[in-house]
PDB file of C-alpha atoms in Angstrom:
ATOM      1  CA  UNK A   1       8.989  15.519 -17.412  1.00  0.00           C
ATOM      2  CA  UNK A   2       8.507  15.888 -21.164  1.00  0.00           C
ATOM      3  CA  UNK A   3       4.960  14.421 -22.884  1.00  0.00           C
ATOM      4  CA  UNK A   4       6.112  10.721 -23.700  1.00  0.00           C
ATOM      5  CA  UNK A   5       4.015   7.539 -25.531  1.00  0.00           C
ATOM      6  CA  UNK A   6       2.652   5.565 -22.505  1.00  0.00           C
ATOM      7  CA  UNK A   7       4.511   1.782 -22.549  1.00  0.00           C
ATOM      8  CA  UNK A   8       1.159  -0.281 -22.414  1.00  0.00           C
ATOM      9  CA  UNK A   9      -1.356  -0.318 -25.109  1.00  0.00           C
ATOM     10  CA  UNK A  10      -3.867   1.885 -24.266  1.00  0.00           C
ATOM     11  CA  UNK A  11      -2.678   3.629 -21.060  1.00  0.00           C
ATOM     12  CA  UNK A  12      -3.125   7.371 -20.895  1.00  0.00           C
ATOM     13  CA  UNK A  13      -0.079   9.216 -20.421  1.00  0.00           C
ATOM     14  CA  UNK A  14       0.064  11.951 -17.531  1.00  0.00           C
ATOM     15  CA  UNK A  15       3.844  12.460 -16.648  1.00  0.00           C
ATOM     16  CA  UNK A  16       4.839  12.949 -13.122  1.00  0.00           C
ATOM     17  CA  UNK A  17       8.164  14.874 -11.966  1.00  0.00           C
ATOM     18  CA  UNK A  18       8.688  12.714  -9.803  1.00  0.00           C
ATOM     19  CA  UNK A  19      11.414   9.971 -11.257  1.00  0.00           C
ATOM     20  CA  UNK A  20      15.019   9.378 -11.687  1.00  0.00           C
ATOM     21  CA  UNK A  21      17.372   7.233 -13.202  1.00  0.00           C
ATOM     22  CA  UNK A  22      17.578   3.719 -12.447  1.00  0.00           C
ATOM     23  CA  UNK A  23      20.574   3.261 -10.497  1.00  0.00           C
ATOM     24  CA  UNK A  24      23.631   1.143 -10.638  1.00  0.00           C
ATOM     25  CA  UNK A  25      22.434  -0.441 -14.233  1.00  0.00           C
ATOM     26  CA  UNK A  26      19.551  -1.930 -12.903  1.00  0.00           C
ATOM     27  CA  UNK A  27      16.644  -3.260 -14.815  1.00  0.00           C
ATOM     28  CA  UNK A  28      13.183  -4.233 -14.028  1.00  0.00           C
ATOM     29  CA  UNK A  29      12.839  -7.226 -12.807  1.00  0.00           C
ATOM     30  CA  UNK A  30       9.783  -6.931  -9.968  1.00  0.00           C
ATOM     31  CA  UNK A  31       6.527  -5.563 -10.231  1.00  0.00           C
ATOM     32  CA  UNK A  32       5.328  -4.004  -6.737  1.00  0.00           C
ATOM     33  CA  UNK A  33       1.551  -3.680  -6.336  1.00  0.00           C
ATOM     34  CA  UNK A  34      -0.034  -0.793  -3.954  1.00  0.00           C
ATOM     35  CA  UNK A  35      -3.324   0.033  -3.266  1.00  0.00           C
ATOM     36  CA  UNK A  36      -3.466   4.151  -3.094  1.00  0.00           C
ATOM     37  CA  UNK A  37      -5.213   4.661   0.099  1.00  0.00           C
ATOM     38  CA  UNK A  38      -6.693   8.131  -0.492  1.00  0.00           C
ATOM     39  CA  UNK A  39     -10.319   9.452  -0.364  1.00  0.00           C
ATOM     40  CA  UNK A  40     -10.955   9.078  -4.790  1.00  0.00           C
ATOM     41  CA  UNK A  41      -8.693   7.998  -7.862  1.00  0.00           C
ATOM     42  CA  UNK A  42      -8.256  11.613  -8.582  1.00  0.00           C
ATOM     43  CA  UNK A  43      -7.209  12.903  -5.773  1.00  0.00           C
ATOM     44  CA  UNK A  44      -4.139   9.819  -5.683  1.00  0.00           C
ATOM     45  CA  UNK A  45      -3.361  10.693  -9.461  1.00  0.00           C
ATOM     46  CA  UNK A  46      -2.893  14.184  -8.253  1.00  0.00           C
ATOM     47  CA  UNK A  47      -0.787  13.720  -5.436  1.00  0.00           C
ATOM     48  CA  UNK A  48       1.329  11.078  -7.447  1.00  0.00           C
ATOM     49  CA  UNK A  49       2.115  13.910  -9.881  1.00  0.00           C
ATOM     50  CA  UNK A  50       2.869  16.908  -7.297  1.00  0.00           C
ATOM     51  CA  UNK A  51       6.467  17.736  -7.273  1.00  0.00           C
ATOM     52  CA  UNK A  52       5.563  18.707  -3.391  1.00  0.00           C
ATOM     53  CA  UNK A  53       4.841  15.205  -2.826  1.00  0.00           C
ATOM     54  CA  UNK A  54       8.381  13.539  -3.567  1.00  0.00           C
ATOM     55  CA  UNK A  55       6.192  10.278  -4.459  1.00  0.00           C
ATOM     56  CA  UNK A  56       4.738   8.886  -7.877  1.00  0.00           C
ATOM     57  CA  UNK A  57       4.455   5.167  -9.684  1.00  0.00           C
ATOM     58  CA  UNK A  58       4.793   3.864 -12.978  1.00  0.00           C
ATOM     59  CA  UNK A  59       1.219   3.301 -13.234  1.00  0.00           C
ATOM     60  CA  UNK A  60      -2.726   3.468 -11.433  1.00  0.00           C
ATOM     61  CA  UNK A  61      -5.548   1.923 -12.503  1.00  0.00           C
ATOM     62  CA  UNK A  62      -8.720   3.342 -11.422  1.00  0.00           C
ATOM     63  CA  UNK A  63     -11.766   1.836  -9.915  1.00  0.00           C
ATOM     64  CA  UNK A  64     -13.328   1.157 -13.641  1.00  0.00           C
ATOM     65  CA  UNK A  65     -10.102   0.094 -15.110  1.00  0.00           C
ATOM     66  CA  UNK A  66      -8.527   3.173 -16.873  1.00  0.00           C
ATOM     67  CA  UNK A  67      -5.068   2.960 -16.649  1.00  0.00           C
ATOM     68  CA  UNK A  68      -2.900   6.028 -15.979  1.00  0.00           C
ATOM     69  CA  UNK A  69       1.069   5.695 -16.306  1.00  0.00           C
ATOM     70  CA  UNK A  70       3.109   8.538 -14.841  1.00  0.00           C
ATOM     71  CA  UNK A  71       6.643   7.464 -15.324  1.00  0.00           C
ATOM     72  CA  UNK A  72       8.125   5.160 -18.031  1.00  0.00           C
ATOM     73  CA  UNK A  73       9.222   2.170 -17.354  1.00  0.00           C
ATOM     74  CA  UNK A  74      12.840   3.015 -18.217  1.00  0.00           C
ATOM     75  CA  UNK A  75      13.066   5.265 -15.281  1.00  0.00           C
ATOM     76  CA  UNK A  76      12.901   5.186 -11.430  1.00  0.00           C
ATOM     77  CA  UNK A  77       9.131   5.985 -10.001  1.00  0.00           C
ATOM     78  CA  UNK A  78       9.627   6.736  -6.112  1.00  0.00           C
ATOM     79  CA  UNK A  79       7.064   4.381  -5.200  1.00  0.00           C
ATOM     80  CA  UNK A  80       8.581   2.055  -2.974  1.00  0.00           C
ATOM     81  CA  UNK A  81      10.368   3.818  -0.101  1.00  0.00           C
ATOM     82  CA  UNK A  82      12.497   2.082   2.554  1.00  0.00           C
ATOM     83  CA  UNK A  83      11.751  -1.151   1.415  1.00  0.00           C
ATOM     84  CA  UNK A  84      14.091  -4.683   1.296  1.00  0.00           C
ATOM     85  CA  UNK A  85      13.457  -7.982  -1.038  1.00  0.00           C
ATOM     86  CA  UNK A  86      16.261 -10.704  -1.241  1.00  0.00           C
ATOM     87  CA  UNK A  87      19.367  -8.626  -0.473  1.00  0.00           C
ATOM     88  CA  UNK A  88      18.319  -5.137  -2.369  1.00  0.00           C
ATOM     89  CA  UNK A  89      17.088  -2.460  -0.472  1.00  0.00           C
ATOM     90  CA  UNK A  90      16.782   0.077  -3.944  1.00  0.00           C
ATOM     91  CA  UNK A  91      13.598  -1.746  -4.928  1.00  0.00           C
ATOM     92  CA  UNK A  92      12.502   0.833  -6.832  1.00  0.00           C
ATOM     93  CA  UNK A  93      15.522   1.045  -9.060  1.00  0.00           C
ATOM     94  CA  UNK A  94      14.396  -2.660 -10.132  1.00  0.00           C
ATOM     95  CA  UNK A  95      11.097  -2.071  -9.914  1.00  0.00           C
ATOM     96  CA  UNK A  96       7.419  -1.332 -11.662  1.00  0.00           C
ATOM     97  CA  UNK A  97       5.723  -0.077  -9.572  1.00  0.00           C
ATOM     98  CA  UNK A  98       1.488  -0.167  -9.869  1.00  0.00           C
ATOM     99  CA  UNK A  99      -0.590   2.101  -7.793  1.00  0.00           C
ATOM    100  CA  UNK A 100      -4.522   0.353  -7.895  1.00  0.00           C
ATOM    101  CA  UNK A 101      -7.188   2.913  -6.413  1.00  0.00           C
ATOM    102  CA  UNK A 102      -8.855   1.831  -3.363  1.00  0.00           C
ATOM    103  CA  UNK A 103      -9.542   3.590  -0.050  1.00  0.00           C
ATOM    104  CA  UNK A 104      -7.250   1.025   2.022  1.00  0.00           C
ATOM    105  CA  UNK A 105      -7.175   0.476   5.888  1.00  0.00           C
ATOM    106  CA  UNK A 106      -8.003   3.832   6.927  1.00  0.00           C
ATOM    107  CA  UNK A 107     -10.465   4.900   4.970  1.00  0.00           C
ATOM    108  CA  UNK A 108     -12.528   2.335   4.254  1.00  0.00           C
ATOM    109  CA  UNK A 109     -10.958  -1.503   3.055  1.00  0.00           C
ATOM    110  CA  UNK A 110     -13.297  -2.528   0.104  1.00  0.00           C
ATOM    111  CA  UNK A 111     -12.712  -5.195  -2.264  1.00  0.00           C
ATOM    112  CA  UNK A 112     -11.123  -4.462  -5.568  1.00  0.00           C
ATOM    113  CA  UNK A 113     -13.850  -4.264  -8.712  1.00  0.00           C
ATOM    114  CA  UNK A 114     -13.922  -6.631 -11.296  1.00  0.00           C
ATOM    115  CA  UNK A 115     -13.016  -4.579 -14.160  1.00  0.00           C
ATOM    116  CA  UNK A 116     -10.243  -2.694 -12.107  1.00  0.00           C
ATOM    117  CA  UNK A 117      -8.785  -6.402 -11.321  1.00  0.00           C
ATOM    118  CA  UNK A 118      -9.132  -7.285 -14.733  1.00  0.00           C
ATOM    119  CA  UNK A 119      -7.308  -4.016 -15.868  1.00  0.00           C
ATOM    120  CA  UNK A 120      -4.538  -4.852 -13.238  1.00  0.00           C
ATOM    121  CA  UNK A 121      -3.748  -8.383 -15.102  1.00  0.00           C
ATOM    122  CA  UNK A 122      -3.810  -6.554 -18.365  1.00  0.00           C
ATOM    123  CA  UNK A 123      -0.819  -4.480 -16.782  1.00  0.00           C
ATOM    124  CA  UNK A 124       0.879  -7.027 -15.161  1.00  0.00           C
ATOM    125  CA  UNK A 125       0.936  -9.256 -18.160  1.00  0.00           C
ATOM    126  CA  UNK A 126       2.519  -6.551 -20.503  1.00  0.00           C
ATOM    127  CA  UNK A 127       4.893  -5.705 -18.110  1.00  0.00           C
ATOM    128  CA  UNK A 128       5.972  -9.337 -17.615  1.00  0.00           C
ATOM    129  CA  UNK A 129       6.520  -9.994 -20.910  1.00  0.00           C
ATOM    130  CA  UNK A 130       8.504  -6.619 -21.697  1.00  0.00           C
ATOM    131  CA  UNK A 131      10.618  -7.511 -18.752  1.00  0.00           C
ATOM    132  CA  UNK A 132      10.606 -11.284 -18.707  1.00  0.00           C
ATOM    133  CA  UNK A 133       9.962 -11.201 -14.443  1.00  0.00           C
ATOM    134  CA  UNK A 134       9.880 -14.259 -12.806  1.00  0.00           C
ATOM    135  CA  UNK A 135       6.221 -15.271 -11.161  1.00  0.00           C
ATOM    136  CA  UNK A 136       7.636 -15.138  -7.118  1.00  0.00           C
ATOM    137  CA  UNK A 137       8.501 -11.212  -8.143  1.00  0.00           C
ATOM    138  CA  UNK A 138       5.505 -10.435  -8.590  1.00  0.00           C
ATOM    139  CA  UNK A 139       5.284  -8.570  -4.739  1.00  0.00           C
ATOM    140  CA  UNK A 140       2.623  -6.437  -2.036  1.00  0.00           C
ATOM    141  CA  UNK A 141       4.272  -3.165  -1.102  1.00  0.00           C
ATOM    142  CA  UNK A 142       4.140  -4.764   2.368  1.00  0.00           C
ATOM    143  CA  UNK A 143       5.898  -7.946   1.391  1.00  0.00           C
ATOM    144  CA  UNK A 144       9.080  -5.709   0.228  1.00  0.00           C
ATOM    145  CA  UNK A 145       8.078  -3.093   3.257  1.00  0.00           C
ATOM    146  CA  UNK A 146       6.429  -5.259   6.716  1.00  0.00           C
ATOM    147  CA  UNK A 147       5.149  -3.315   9.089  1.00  0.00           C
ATOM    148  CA  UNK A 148       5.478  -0.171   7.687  1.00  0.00           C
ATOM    149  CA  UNK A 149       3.228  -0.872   4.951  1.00  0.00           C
ATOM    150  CA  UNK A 150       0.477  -3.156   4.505  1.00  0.00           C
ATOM    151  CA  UNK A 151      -1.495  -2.289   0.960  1.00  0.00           C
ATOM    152  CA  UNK A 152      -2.757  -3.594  -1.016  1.00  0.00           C
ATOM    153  CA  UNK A 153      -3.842  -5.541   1.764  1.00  0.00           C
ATOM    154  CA  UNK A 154      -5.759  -8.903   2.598  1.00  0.00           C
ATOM    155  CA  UNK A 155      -8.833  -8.174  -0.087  1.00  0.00           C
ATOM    156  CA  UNK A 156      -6.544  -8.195  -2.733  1.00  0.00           C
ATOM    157  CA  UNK A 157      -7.393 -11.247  -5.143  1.00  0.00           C
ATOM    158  CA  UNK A 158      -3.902 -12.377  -5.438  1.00  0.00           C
ATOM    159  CA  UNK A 159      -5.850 -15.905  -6.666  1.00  0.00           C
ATOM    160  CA  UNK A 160      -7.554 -14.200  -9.299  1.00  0.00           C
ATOM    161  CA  UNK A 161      -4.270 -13.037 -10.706  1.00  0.00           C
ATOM    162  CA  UNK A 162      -2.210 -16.369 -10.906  1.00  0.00           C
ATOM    163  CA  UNK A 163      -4.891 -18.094 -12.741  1.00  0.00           C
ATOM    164  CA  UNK A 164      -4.445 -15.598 -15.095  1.00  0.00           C
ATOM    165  CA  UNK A 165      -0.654 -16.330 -15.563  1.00  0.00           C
ATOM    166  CA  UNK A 166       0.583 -13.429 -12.763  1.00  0.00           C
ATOM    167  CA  UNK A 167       2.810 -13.842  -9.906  1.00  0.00           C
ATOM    168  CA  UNK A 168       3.276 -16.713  -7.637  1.00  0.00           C
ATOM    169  CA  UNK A 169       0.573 -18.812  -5.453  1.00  0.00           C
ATOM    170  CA  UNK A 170      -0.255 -21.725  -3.588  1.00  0.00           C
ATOM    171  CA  UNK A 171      -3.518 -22.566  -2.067  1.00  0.00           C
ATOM    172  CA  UNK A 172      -3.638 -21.886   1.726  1.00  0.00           C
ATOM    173  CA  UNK A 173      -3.064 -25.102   3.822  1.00  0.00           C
ATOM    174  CA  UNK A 174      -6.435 -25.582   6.128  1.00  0.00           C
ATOM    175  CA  UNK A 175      -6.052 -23.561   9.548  1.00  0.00           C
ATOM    176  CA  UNK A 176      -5.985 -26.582  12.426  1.00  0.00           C
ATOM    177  CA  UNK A 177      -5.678 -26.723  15.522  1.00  0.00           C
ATOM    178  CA  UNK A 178      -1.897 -27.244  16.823  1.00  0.00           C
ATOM    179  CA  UNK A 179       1.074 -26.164  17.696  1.00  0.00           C
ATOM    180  CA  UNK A 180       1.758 -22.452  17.478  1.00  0.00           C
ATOM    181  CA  UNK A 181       4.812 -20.457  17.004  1.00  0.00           C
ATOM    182  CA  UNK A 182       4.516 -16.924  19.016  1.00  0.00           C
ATOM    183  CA  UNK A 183       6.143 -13.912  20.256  1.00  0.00           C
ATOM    184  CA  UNK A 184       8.651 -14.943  23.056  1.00  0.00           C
ATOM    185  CA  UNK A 185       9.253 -18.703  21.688  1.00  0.00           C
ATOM    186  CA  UNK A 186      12.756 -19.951  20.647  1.00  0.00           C
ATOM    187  CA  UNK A 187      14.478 -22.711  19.619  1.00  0.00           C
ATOM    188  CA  UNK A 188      15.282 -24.181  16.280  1.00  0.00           C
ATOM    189  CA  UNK A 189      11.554 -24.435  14.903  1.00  0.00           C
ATOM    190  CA  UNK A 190      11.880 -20.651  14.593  1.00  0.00           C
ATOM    191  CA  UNK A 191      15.326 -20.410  13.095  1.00  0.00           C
ATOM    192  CA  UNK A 192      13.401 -22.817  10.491  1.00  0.00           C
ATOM    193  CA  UNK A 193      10.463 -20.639   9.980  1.00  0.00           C
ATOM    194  CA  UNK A 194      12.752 -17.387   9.360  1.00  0.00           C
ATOM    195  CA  UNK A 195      15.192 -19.076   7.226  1.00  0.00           C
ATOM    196  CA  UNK A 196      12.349 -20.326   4.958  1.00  0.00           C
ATOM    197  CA  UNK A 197      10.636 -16.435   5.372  1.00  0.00           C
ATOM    198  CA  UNK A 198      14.540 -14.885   4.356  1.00  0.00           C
ATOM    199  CA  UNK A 199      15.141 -17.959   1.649  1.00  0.00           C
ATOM    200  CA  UNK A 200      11.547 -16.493  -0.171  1.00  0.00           C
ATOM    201  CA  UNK A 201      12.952 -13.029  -0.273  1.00  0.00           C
ATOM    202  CA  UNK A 202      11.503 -11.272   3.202  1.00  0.00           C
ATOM    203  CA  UNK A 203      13.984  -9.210   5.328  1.00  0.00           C
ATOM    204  CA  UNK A 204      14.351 -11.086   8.455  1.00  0.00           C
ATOM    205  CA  UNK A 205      17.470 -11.957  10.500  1.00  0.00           C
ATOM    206  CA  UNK A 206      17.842 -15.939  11.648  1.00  0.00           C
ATOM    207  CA  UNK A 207      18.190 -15.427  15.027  1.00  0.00           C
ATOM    208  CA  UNK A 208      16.498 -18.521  16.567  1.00  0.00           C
ATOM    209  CA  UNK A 209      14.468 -16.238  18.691  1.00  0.00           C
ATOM    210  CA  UNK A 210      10.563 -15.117  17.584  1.00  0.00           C
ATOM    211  CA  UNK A 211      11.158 -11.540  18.026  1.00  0.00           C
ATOM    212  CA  UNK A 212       8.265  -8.341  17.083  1.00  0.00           C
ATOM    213  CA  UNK A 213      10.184  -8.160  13.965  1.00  0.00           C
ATOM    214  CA  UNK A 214       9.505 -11.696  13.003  1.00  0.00           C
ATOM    215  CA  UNK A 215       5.539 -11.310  13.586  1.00  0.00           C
ATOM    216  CA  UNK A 216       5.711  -8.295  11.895  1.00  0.00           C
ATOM    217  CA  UNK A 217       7.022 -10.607   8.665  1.00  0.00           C
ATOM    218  CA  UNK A 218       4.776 -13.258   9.233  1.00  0.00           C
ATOM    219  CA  UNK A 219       1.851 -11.234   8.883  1.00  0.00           C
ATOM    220  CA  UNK A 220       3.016  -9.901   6.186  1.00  0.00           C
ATOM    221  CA  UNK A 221       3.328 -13.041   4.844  1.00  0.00           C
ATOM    222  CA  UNK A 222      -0.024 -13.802   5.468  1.00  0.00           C
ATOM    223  CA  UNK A 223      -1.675 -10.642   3.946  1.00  0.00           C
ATOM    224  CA  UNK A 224      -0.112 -11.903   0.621  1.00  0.00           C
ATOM    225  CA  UNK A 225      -0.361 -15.683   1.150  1.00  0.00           C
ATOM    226  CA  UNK A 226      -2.936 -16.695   3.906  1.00  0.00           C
ATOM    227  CA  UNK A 227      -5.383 -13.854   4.087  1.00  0.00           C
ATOM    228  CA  UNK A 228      -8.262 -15.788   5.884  1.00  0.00           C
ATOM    229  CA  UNK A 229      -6.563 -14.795   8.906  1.00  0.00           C
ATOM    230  CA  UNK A 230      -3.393 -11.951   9.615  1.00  0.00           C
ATOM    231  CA  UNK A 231      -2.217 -12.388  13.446  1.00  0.00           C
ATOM    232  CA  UNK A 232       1.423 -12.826  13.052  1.00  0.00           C
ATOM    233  CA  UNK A 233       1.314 -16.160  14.998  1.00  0.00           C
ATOM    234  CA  UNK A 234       3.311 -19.363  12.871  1.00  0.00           C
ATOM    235  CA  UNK A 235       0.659 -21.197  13.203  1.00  0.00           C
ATOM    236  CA  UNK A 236       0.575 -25.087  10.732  1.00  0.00           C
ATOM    237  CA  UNK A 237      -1.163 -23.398   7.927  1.00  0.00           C
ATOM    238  CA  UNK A 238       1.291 -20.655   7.880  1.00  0.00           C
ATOM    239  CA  UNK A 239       4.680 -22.575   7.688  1.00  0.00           C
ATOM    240  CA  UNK A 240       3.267 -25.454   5.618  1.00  0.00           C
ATOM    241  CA  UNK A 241       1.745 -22.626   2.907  1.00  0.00           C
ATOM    242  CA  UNK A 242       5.543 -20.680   3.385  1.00  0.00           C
ATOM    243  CA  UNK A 243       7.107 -24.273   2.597  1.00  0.00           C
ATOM    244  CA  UNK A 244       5.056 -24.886   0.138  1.00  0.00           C
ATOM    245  CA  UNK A 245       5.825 -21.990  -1.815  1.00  0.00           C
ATOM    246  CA  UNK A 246       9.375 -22.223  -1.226  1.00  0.00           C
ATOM    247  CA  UNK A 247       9.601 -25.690  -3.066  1.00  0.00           C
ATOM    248  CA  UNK A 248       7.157 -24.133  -5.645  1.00  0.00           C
ATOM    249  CA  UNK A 249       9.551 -21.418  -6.985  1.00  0.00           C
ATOM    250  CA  UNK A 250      10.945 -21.856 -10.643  1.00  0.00           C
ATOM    251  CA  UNK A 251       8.890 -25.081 -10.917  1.00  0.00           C
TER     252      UNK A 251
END
């Protein structure tokens, strides 16, 4: 990939082989947010821009907020993978795609600096504006990939970013004690709870039947949504947050 001027003010530019053309005529319209889950910044920012690797992203943002983009946002990063979000499965052909440095699951789960955070709404806001996206597309790698991925994960300050103008949010609804929707259960309360989960985007069939794919969404869910606690199990707080943001969208 030749040199090229990086699309956000004051981004350094390190281009990355690894890209394509946007297929089918699409367009941005979703930024998808990933935590890097590697041992330091540089050693993601290398692998991102290894041909061997067959992976990269339009952008990372380091620990103390430097911003790195590696692919233009005209173009297709490979960022995304297998991934599904209201009906599309090329998500990164509509995509931006921002890797954020952090050591992840694995290797260590810490929470996300200020100034990296602050860097990250920076991003997102340029972005948003270039592309005019819509607040609910603003999306976890694992809410466009449950189960198989899970970054940037429960510490992320998804809060932090909607009261700066940045994707979509309600407050949690208060965990009670109640009734429970599990593994194993049926009945029309779940065909509820996954039509509401496939009406916000989430690949899910309406089956009627709480299956291991539907906890896998529902955590998922509640990595991005209700973080306090991830255990796949529909519990009040859960559907009433899900509901909530539902009747939330383009309001």
């Amino acid at each position: 990939m030749s040199a090229f001027s990086a699309d956000h003010p004051g981004a350094e530019a390190r281009p990355s082989p690894n890209f394509g053309e946007r297929r089918g005529g699409a367009v941005p319209d979703m930024i998808v947010l990933h935590y890097t889950g590697m041992t330091t910044g540089q050693a993601a920012e290398d692998w991102l821009c290894n041909p061997a690797s067959e992976v990269s992203s339009h952008y990372l943002v380091h620990e103390d907020g430097r911003i790195v983009q590696m692919v233009r946002e005209a173009d297709r990063a490979w960022h995304a993978g297998k991934s599904f979000w209201q009906g599309v499965t090329d998500i990164n052909s509509c995509s931006v795609g921002i890797e954020i440095v952090n050591p992840g699951h694995g290797l260590g789960y810490v929470p996300f600096p200020k100034r990296q955070i602050d860097a990250v709404i920076a991003l997102c806001a340029g972005i948003r504006d270039r592309h005019r996206i819509r607040p609910e597309r603003v999306l976890a790698h694992s809410d466009v990939a449950p189960g198989r991925k899970i970054d940037p994960g429960e510490k992320f300050p998804w809060r932090r970013l909607f009261d700066a103008g940045i994707g979509h949010f309600v407050p949690a609804s208060p965990i009670r004690r109640g009734p429970t929707l599990v593994e194993g259960d049926g009945g029309s309360a779940v065909e509820e709870a996954q039509a509401q989960l496939a009406l916000y985007g989430y690949g899910i069939d309406i089956t009627g039947n709480f299956d291991d794919r539907t906890r896998i969404v529902v955590e998922a869910f509640q990595r991005h949504f209700r973080p306090r606690k991830v255990d796949g199990v529909a519990d009040g707080s859960t559907l009433r947050t899900l509901c909530r943001l539902v009747a939330a969208i383009g309001s």
